[in-house]
Every structure is written in structure tokens, then in C-alpha cells.
Short mmCIF file of N, CA, C and O in Angstrom, two decimals:
data_model
loop_
_atom_site.label_atom_id
_atom_site.label_comp_id
_atom_site.label_asym_id
_atom_site.label_seq_id
_atom_site.Cartn_x
_atom_site.Cartn_y
_atom_site.Cartn_z
N MET A 140 43.81 -30.18 -47.64
CA MET A 140 42.56 -30.74 -48.13
C MET A 140 42.50 -32.22 -47.73
O MET A 140 43.49 -32.92 -47.79
N LYS A 141 41.34 -32.64 -47.34
CA LYS A 141 41.14 -34.03 -46.93
C LYS A 141 41.40 -34.98 -48.10
O LYS A 141 41.00 -34.73 -49.23
N ASP A 142 42.10 -36.06 -47.80
CA ASP A 142 42.35 -37.07 -48.82
C ASP A 142 41.23 -38.10 -48.74
O ASP A 142 41.18 -38.92 -47.83
N TYR A 143 40.28 -38.04 -49.65
CA TYR A 143 39.13 -38.93 -49.63
C TYR A 143 39.53 -40.34 -50.01
O TYR A 143 40.23 -40.54 -50.99
N PRO A 144 39.08 -41.34 -49.24
CA PRO A 144 39.39 -42.72 -49.62
C PRO A 144 38.64 -43.15 -50.88
O PRO A 144 38.98 -44.13 -51.49
N ASP A 145 37.63 -42.38 -51.25
CA ASP A 145 36.82 -42.73 -52.41
C ASP A 145 37.12 -41.79 -53.59
O ASP A 145 36.22 -41.26 -54.21
N LYS A 146 38.41 -41.61 -53.87
CA LYS A 146 38.78 -40.74 -54.99
C LYS A 146 38.17 -41.26 -56.28
O LYS A 146 38.08 -42.46 -56.51
N MET A 147 37.81 -40.33 -57.14
CA MET A 147 37.17 -40.69 -58.40
C MET A 147 38.20 -41.00 -59.48
O MET A 147 39.23 -40.33 -59.57
N THR A 148 37.86 -41.95 -60.30
CA THR A 148 38.63 -42.19 -61.51
C THR A 148 38.21 -41.12 -62.52
O THR A 148 37.16 -40.47 -62.35
N PRO A 149 38.96 -40.91 -63.57
CA PRO A 149 38.54 -39.95 -64.59
C PRO A 149 37.14 -40.25 -65.15
O PRO A 149 36.35 -39.34 -65.37
N GLU A 150 36.82 -41.51 -65.33
CA GLU A 150 35.49 -41.88 -65.83
C GLU A 150 34.40 -41.54 -64.80
O GLU A 150 33.33 -41.04 -65.16
N GLN A 151 34.67 -41.80 -63.53
CA GLN A 151 33.70 -41.46 -62.48
C GLN A 151 33.52 -39.94 -62.40
O GLN A 151 32.40 -39.47 -62.22
N ALA A 152 34.61 -39.19 -62.55
CA ALA A 152 34.52 -37.73 -62.50
C ALA A 152 33.69 -37.20 -63.67
O ALA A 152 32.89 -36.29 -63.51
N ARG A 153 33.87 -37.79 -64.85
CA ARG A 153 33.08 -37.39 -66.02
C ARG A 153 31.60 -37.65 -65.79
O ARG A 153 30.75 -36.80 -66.01
N LYS A 154 31.29 -38.84 -65.28
CA LYS A 154 29.89 -39.20 -65.00
C LYS A 154 29.31 -38.31 -63.90
O LYS A 154 28.18 -37.86 -63.99
N PHE A 155 30.11 -38.04 -62.86
CA PHE A 155 29.67 -37.16 -61.79
C PHE A 155 29.29 -35.79 -62.36
O PHE A 155 28.24 -35.25 -62.05
N GLY A 156 30.14 -35.25 -63.23
CA GLY A 156 29.86 -33.95 -63.84
C GLY A 156 28.57 -33.97 -64.64
O GLY A 156 27.75 -33.05 -64.55
N GLU A 157 28.37 -35.02 -65.42
CA GLU A 157 27.13 -35.15 -66.19
C GLU A 157 25.92 -35.24 -65.27
O GLU A 157 24.89 -34.62 -65.52
N ASP A 158 26.05 -36.03 -64.19
CA ASP A 158 24.94 -36.18 -63.24
C ASP A 158 24.61 -34.86 -62.56
O ASP A 158 23.44 -34.49 -62.41
N VAL A 159 25.64 -34.11 -62.17
CA VAL A 159 25.43 -32.81 -61.52
C VAL A 159 24.65 -31.89 -62.45
O VAL A 159 23.66 -31.28 -62.05
N LEU A 160 25.09 -31.79 -63.69
CA LEU A 160 24.41 -30.90 -64.64
C LEU A 160 22.97 -31.35 -64.88
O LEU A 160 22.06 -30.51 -64.97
N ASN A 161 22.75 -32.65 -64.95
CA ASN A 161 21.40 -33.18 -65.14
C ASN A 161 20.50 -32.83 -63.94
O ASN A 161 19.36 -32.40 -64.12
N ILE A 162 21.02 -33.00 -62.75
CA ILE A 162 20.24 -32.70 -61.55
C ILE A 162 19.91 -31.22 -61.47
O ILE A 162 18.76 -30.83 -61.22
N VAL A 163 20.89 -30.37 -61.72
CA VAL A 163 20.65 -28.91 -61.67
C VAL A 163 19.59 -28.51 -62.69
O VAL A 163 18.73 -27.67 -62.41
N GLY A 164 19.62 -29.13 -63.83
CA GLY A 164 18.62 -28.83 -64.86
C GLY A 164 17.20 -29.18 -64.46
O GLY A 164 16.25 -28.69 -65.06
N GLN A 165 17.03 -30.01 -63.45
CA GLN A 165 15.71 -30.44 -63.00
C GLN A 165 15.13 -29.58 -61.87
O GLN A 165 13.96 -29.72 -61.53
N ILE A 166 15.93 -28.70 -61.28
CA ILE A 166 15.44 -27.89 -60.15
C ILE A 166 14.35 -26.96 -60.65
O ILE A 166 14.58 -26.14 -61.53
N PRO A 167 13.16 -27.08 -60.09
CA PRO A 167 12.03 -26.27 -60.58
C PRO A 167 12.15 -24.79 -60.22
O PRO A 167 12.80 -24.42 -59.24
N ASN A 168 11.48 -23.98 -60.99
CA ASN A 168 11.36 -22.56 -60.74
C ASN A 168 10.83 -22.34 -59.32
O ASN A 168 9.89 -23.01 -58.90
N GLY A 169 11.43 -21.42 -58.58
CA GLY A 169 10.96 -21.10 -57.25
C GLY A 169 11.46 -22.04 -56.16
O GLY A 169 11.05 -21.95 -55.01
N ARG A 170 12.34 -22.95 -56.51
CA ARG A 170 12.91 -23.91 -55.55
C ARG A 170 14.43 -23.80 -55.57
O ARG A 170 15.02 -23.33 -56.54
N VAL A 171 15.05 -24.27 -54.51
CA VAL A 171 16.51 -24.35 -54.44
C VAL A 171 16.90 -25.71 -53.89
O VAL A 171 16.08 -26.41 -53.29
N THR A 172 18.13 -26.09 -54.11
CA THR A 172 18.70 -27.25 -53.47
C THR A 172 20.13 -26.92 -53.09
O THR A 172 20.64 -25.85 -53.45
N THR A 173 20.80 -27.83 -52.41
CA THR A 173 22.14 -27.55 -51.91
C THR A 173 23.20 -28.31 -52.70
O THR A 173 22.93 -29.33 -53.32
N TYR A 174 24.41 -27.81 -52.59
CA TYR A 174 25.56 -28.49 -53.21
C TYR A 174 25.67 -29.91 -52.67
O TYR A 174 25.88 -30.86 -53.42
N GLY A 175 25.50 -30.05 -51.36
CA GLY A 175 25.60 -31.37 -50.73
C GLY A 175 24.52 -32.33 -51.18
O GLY A 175 24.77 -33.52 -51.37
N HIS A 176 23.32 -31.81 -51.34
CA HIS A 176 22.23 -32.67 -51.79
C HIS A 176 22.48 -33.15 -53.22
O HIS A 176 22.23 -34.31 -53.55
N ILE A 177 22.97 -32.26 -54.06
CA ILE A 177 23.28 -32.65 -55.43
C ILE A 177 24.37 -33.71 -55.43
O ILE A 177 24.27 -34.71 -56.16
N ALA A 178 25.40 -33.53 -54.62
CA ALA A 178 26.48 -34.52 -54.53
C ALA A 178 25.93 -35.88 -54.11
O ALA A 178 26.28 -36.92 -54.67
N ALA A 179 25.04 -35.88 -53.12
CA ALA A 179 24.45 -37.13 -52.64
C ALA A 179 23.60 -37.78 -53.73
O ALA A 179 23.68 -39.00 -53.94
N LEU A 180 22.81 -36.99 -54.43
CA LEU A 180 21.98 -37.54 -55.51
C LEU A 180 22.85 -38.12 -56.63
O LEU A 180 22.46 -39.08 -57.29
N ALA A 181 24.04 -37.54 -56.81
CA ALA A 181 24.95 -38.04 -57.84
C ALA A 181 25.76 -39.24 -57.36
O ALA A 181 26.55 -39.79 -58.12
N GLY A 182 25.56 -39.63 -56.09
CA GLY A 182 26.23 -40.81 -55.57
C GLY A 182 27.55 -40.57 -54.87
O GLY A 182 28.25 -41.52 -54.51
N TRP A 183 27.90 -39.32 -54.64
CA TRP A 183 29.15 -38.96 -53.98
C TRP A 183 28.86 -37.93 -52.88
O TRP A 183 29.19 -36.75 -53.01
N PRO A 184 28.26 -38.36 -51.77
CA PRO A 184 27.78 -37.42 -50.75
C PRO A 184 28.83 -36.53 -50.10
O PRO A 184 28.48 -35.49 -49.56
N CYS A 185 30.09 -36.87 -50.14
CA CYS A 185 31.13 -36.04 -49.52
C CYS A 185 31.79 -35.09 -50.51
O CYS A 185 32.87 -34.57 -50.25
N HIS A 186 31.15 -34.84 -51.64
CA HIS A 186 31.77 -34.06 -52.70
C HIS A 186 30.99 -32.78 -53.06
O HIS A 186 30.90 -32.40 -54.23
N ALA A 187 30.46 -32.11 -52.06
CA ALA A 187 29.70 -30.88 -52.30
C ALA A 187 30.55 -29.82 -52.99
O ALA A 187 30.08 -29.11 -53.89
N ARG A 188 31.80 -29.69 -52.59
CA ARG A 188 32.66 -28.68 -53.22
C ARG A 188 32.89 -28.98 -54.70
O ARG A 188 33.02 -28.08 -55.51
N MET A 189 32.93 -30.26 -55.02
CA MET A 189 33.13 -30.63 -56.42
C MET A 189 31.90 -30.24 -57.25
O MET A 189 32.03 -29.93 -58.44
N VAL A 190 30.73 -30.24 -56.63
CA VAL A 190 29.53 -29.76 -57.33
C VAL A 190 29.73 -28.30 -57.70
O VAL A 190 29.47 -27.89 -58.84
N GLY A 191 30.19 -27.50 -56.75
CA GLY A 191 30.43 -26.09 -57.02
C GLY A 191 31.44 -25.88 -58.13
O GLY A 191 31.26 -25.04 -59.01
N ARG A 192 32.52 -26.65 -58.10
CA ARG A 192 33.53 -26.54 -59.16
C ARG A 192 32.96 -26.95 -60.52
O ARG A 192 33.25 -26.31 -61.54
N THR A 193 32.15 -27.99 -60.51
CA THR A 193 31.54 -28.43 -61.77
C THR A 193 30.68 -27.32 -62.35
O THR A 193 30.76 -27.03 -63.55
N LEU A 194 29.88 -26.68 -61.53
CA LEU A 194 29.00 -25.62 -62.01
C LEU A 194 29.80 -24.40 -62.46
O LEU A 194 29.42 -23.73 -63.42
N ARG A 195 30.90 -24.14 -61.79
CA ARG A 195 31.70 -22.96 -62.14
C ARG A 195 32.48 -23.16 -63.44
O ARG A 195 32.63 -22.23 -64.22
N TYR A 196 32.98 -24.36 -63.66
CA TYR A 196 33.90 -24.57 -64.77
C TYR A 196 33.33 -25.33 -65.96
O TYR A 196 34.03 -25.53 -66.94
N SER A 197 32.09 -25.76 -65.92
CA SER A 197 31.49 -26.47 -67.05
C SER A 197 30.78 -25.48 -67.97
O SER A 197 29.84 -24.81 -67.55
N PRO A 198 31.22 -25.40 -69.22
CA PRO A 198 30.55 -24.48 -70.15
C PRO A 198 29.05 -24.76 -70.28
O PRO A 198 28.26 -23.85 -70.48
N GLU A 199 28.66 -26.03 -70.11
CA GLU A 199 27.25 -26.40 -70.23
C GLU A 199 26.39 -25.78 -69.13
O GLU A 199 25.18 -25.63 -69.28
N ALA A 200 27.01 -25.40 -68.02
CA ALA A 200 26.26 -24.86 -66.88
C ALA A 200 25.66 -23.49 -67.17
O ALA A 200 24.72 -23.07 -66.50
N VAL A 201 26.18 -22.81 -68.19
CA VAL A 201 25.69 -21.47 -68.52
C VAL A 201 24.19 -21.48 -68.81
O VAL A 201 23.48 -20.53 -68.47
N ASP A 202 23.69 -22.55 -69.39
CA ASP A 202 22.28 -22.64 -69.77
C ASP A 202 21.42 -23.30 -68.70
O ASP A 202 20.25 -23.59 -68.95
N LEU A 203 21.98 -23.54 -67.53
CA LEU A 203 21.24 -24.21 -66.45
C LEU A 203 20.87 -23.23 -65.35
O LEU A 203 21.51 -22.18 -65.20
N PRO A 204 19.88 -23.57 -64.53
CA PRO A 204 19.47 -22.69 -63.43
C PRO A 204 20.40 -22.83 -62.21
O PRO A 204 19.97 -23.19 -61.11
N CYS A 205 21.68 -22.55 -62.41
CA CYS A 205 22.66 -22.68 -61.33
C CYS A 205 22.36 -21.75 -60.15
O CYS A 205 22.80 -22.02 -59.03
N HIS A 206 21.62 -20.70 -60.41
CA HIS A 206 21.27 -19.77 -59.33
C HIS A 206 20.38 -20.45 -58.28
O HIS A 206 20.22 -19.93 -57.19
N ARG A 207 19.84 -21.60 -58.59
CA ARG A 207 18.97 -22.32 -57.66
C ARG A 207 19.74 -23.25 -56.73
O ARG A 207 19.15 -24.03 -56.00
N VAL A 208 21.06 -23.16 -56.74
CA VAL A 208 21.89 -23.98 -55.87
C VAL A 208 22.51 -23.08 -54.81
O VAL A 208 23.16 -22.08 -55.13
N VAL A 209 22.29 -23.42 -53.55
CA VAL A 209 22.79 -22.65 -52.41
C VAL A 209 23.49 -23.60 -51.45
O VAL A 209 23.44 -24.82 -51.62
N ASN A 210 24.11 -23.03 -50.40
CA ASN A 210 24.75 -23.93 -49.45
C ASN A 210 23.71 -24.48 -48.47
O ASN A 210 22.53 -24.14 -48.54
N GLN A 211 24.16 -25.31 -47.55
CA GLN A 211 23.23 -26.05 -46.68
C GLN A 211 22.35 -25.18 -45.78
O GLN A 211 21.30 -25.61 -45.35
N VAL A 212 22.77 -23.95 -45.51
CA VAL A 212 21.95 -23.07 -44.68
C VAL A 212 21.19 -22.03 -45.51
O VAL A 212 20.54 -21.16 -44.97
N GLY A 213 21.31 -22.14 -46.84
CA GLY A 213 20.56 -21.23 -47.70
C GLY A 213 21.32 -19.99 -48.11
O GLY A 213 20.73 -19.05 -48.65
N ARG A 214 22.61 -19.98 -47.88
CA ARG A 214 23.42 -18.83 -48.27
C ARG A 214 23.74 -18.91 -49.76
O ARG A 214 24.03 -19.98 -50.28
N THR A 215 23.69 -17.77 -50.42
CA THR A 215 24.00 -17.71 -51.85
C THR A 215 25.52 -17.70 -52.04
O THR A 215 26.28 -17.53 -51.10
N ALA A 216 25.94 -17.87 -53.28
CA ALA A 216 27.37 -17.93 -53.60
C ALA A 216 28.03 -16.58 -53.35
O ALA A 216 27.51 -15.55 -53.79
N PRO A 217 29.18 -16.59 -52.68
CA PRO A 217 29.88 -15.32 -52.45
C PRO A 217 30.35 -14.72 -53.78
O PRO A 217 30.79 -15.43 -54.67
N GLY A 218 30.20 -13.43 -53.89
CA GLY A 218 30.64 -12.74 -55.09
C GLY A 218 29.67 -12.79 -56.26
O GLY A 218 29.98 -12.30 -57.35
N TRP A 219 28.51 -13.37 -56.05
CA TRP A 219 27.51 -13.45 -57.13
C TRP A 219 26.22 -12.79 -56.64
O TRP A 219 25.25 -13.44 -56.30
N SER A 220 26.23 -11.47 -56.63
CA SER A 220 25.09 -10.72 -56.09
C SER A 220 23.82 -10.93 -56.92
O SER A 220 22.71 -10.85 -56.39
N ARG A 221 23.95 -11.22 -58.19
CA ARG A 221 22.78 -11.42 -59.06
C ARG A 221 22.00 -12.68 -58.69
O ARG A 221 20.81 -12.78 -59.00
N GLN A 222 22.63 -13.62 -58.01
CA GLN A 222 21.95 -14.86 -57.64
C GLN A 222 20.70 -14.56 -56.82
O GLN A 222 19.64 -15.11 -57.09
N ARG A 223 20.81 -13.69 -55.85
CA ARG A 223 19.65 -13.36 -55.01
C ARG A 223 18.54 -12.74 -55.86
O ARG A 223 17.37 -13.09 -55.72
N THR A 224 18.90 -11.84 -56.75
CA THR A 224 17.91 -11.19 -57.61
C THR A 224 17.18 -12.22 -58.46
O THR A 224 15.95 -12.17 -58.57
N LEU A 225 17.93 -13.14 -59.06
CA LEU A 225 17.31 -14.17 -59.89
C LEU A 225 16.35 -15.03 -59.07
O LEU A 225 15.25 -15.36 -59.54
N LEU A 226 16.74 -15.38 -57.86
CA LEU A 226 15.86 -16.19 -57.00
C LEU A 226 14.61 -15.41 -56.60
O LEU A 226 13.50 -15.94 -56.63
N GLU A 227 14.79 -14.15 -56.23
CA GLU A 227 13.63 -13.33 -55.84
C GLU A 227 12.66 -13.16 -57.00
O GLU A 227 11.44 -13.16 -56.79
N GLU A 228 13.17 -13.06 -58.21
CA GLU A 228 12.30 -12.95 -59.39
C GLU A 228 11.45 -14.20 -59.58
O GLU A 228 10.39 -14.15 -60.20
N GLU A 229 11.90 -15.33 -59.03
CA GLU A 229 11.14 -16.59 -59.11
C GLU A 229 10.25 -16.79 -57.88
O GLU A 229 9.61 -17.83 -57.76
N GLY A 230 10.24 -15.82 -56.99
CA GLY A 230 9.38 -15.92 -55.80
C GLY A 230 10.04 -16.54 -54.59
O GLY A 230 9.37 -16.80 -53.59
N VAL A 231 11.34 -16.78 -54.65
CA VAL A 231 12.05 -17.34 -53.50
C VAL A 231 12.18 -16.25 -52.45
O VAL A 231 12.58 -15.13 -52.74
N ARG A 232 11.83 -16.60 -51.22
CA ARG A 232 11.87 -15.63 -50.12
C ARG A 232 13.13 -15.84 -49.30
O ARG A 232 13.59 -16.95 -49.11
N PHE A 233 13.62 -14.74 -48.78
CA PHE A 233 14.82 -14.75 -47.95
C PHE A 233 14.46 -14.35 -46.53
O PHE A 233 13.56 -13.54 -46.30
N LYS A 234 15.16 -14.92 -45.58
CA LYS A 234 14.97 -14.58 -44.17
C LYS A 234 15.75 -13.30 -43.87
O LYS A 234 16.53 -12.83 -44.70
N ALA A 235 15.55 -12.76 -42.67
CA ALA A 235 16.20 -11.52 -42.27
C ALA A 235 17.73 -11.62 -42.32
O ALA A 235 18.41 -10.62 -42.55
N ASN A 236 18.26 -12.81 -42.14
CA ASN A 236 19.72 -12.99 -42.16
C ASN A 236 20.29 -13.09 -43.57
O ASN A 236 21.48 -13.29 -43.75
N GLY A 237 19.44 -12.97 -44.59
CA GLY A 237 19.89 -13.00 -45.97
C GLY A 237 19.95 -14.39 -46.58
O GLY A 237 20.36 -14.55 -47.73
N HIS A 238 19.53 -15.39 -45.83
CA HIS A 238 19.54 -16.76 -46.33
C HIS A 238 18.18 -17.13 -46.91
O HIS A 238 17.15 -16.64 -46.45
N VAL A 239 18.19 -18.03 -47.87
CA VAL A 239 16.94 -18.53 -48.44
C VAL A 239 16.14 -19.23 -47.34
O VAL A 239 16.71 -19.91 -46.48
N ASP A 240 14.84 -19.07 -47.36
CA ASP A 240 13.96 -19.79 -46.44
C ASP A 240 13.90 -21.24 -46.94
O ASP A 240 13.10 -21.59 -47.81
N MET A 241 14.79 -22.06 -46.39
CA MET A 241 14.94 -23.44 -46.87
C MET A 241 13.72 -24.29 -46.56
O MET A 241 13.40 -25.20 -47.32
N GLN A 242 13.03 -24.02 -45.47
CA GLN A 242 11.83 -24.81 -45.16
C GLN A 242 10.76 -24.63 -46.23
O GLN A 242 10.02 -25.55 -46.54
N LYS A 243 10.72 -23.47 -46.81
CA LYS A 243 9.70 -23.18 -47.81
C LYS A 243 10.13 -23.54 -49.23
O LYS A 243 9.31 -23.94 -50.05
N HIS A 244 11.42 -23.39 -49.54
CA HIS A 244 11.85 -23.47 -50.94
C HIS A 244 12.77 -24.64 -51.28
O HIS A 244 13.15 -24.78 -52.44
N LEU A 245 13.13 -25.48 -50.31
CA LEU A 245 14.04 -26.59 -50.60
C LEU A 245 13.38 -27.61 -51.52
O LEU A 245 12.27 -28.05 -51.27
N TRP A 246 14.08 -27.96 -52.58
CA TRP A 246 13.63 -28.98 -53.52
C TRP A 246 14.36 -30.27 -53.25
O TRP A 246 15.58 -30.31 -53.21
N ASP A 247 13.60 -31.31 -53.07
CA ASP A 247 14.15 -32.66 -52.91
C ASP A 247 13.35 -33.54 -53.85
O ASP A 247 12.18 -33.80 -53.60
N PRO A 248 13.96 -34.00 -54.93
CA PRO A 248 13.19 -34.78 -55.91
C PRO A 248 12.63 -36.08 -55.34
O PRO A 248 11.70 -36.63 -55.91
N GLU A 249 13.17 -36.53 -54.23
CA GLU A 249 12.65 -37.76 -53.61
C GLU A 249 11.40 -37.48 -52.78
O GLU A 249 10.66 -38.38 -52.44
N ILE A 250 11.17 -36.19 -52.46
CA ILE A 250 10.01 -35.82 -51.65
C ILE A 250 9.02 -34.98 -52.47
O ILE A 250 7.83 -35.23 -52.48
N ASN A 251 9.54 -33.95 -53.16
CA ASN A 251 8.70 -33.03 -53.92
C ASN A 251 8.32 -33.63 -55.26
O ASN A 251 9.17 -34.14 -55.97
N GLU A 252 7.10 -33.50 -55.60
CA GLU A 252 6.65 -33.99 -56.90
C GLU A 252 7.10 -33.07 -58.02
O GLU A 252 7.22 -33.47 -59.14
N GLU A 253 7.35 -31.82 -57.70
CA GLU A 253 7.80 -30.86 -58.71
C GLU A 253 8.60 -29.80 -58.05
O GLU A 253 8.52 -29.43 -56.96
#
């Protein structure tokens, strides 16, 4: 694993976790965003994997729309088949390759009003 020169202190890690959960809670119905984008919004752009770990291991994430987080090409989480169903129920469309149509459904709070 890469040794990041910008390792987090315990306080930074706690704040990062809070920021991740806050950002995920803001993703609107019918939209998705990426692990990397969430990491960047939280101020740690090279920590996309840590976003995934935060969502997987934070008890608070159970009540959040974590299904709206995909990887950079729109692929859903491996081993979570229900994620696609939840997204489709919100009107998210998938391309023939099984990836979310990111051009249509990507949420960027700096660009999208909702």
C-alpha cells in the first residue's frame, strides 16, 4: 500500500469520517457520486478507498443513501447486488456495460443545484 505523505492524525480521521457521512447524506435521489469525489470534497483527494471503508464500517452509514456512491466509471460495489436495484428504483439508468450513466446521473454539489 502506498505510504501517503499526508497521513491523517486521529483528529483528522475523525473529521474526515464526519465529512464523508455528511456529504453522502446530501446526495439527491436519482443521482450518484464517486468515492474519489467525496474524498476531494472532504479535503483529502487521494483517499477514495478510505471513503469506502468509512461507509462500510460506520454504524451511522446505515441510515444514509450509500447506494448512491459508485466508483469513477459508474461501477457499483462488488458483492452488493441490491445497490443496482436501489438505484434503478430512483430512476438511475445503467449503460449496456452495467455501469451507471455518469453523464446523466453524476451529482456534483459545486455544479448541480440539487
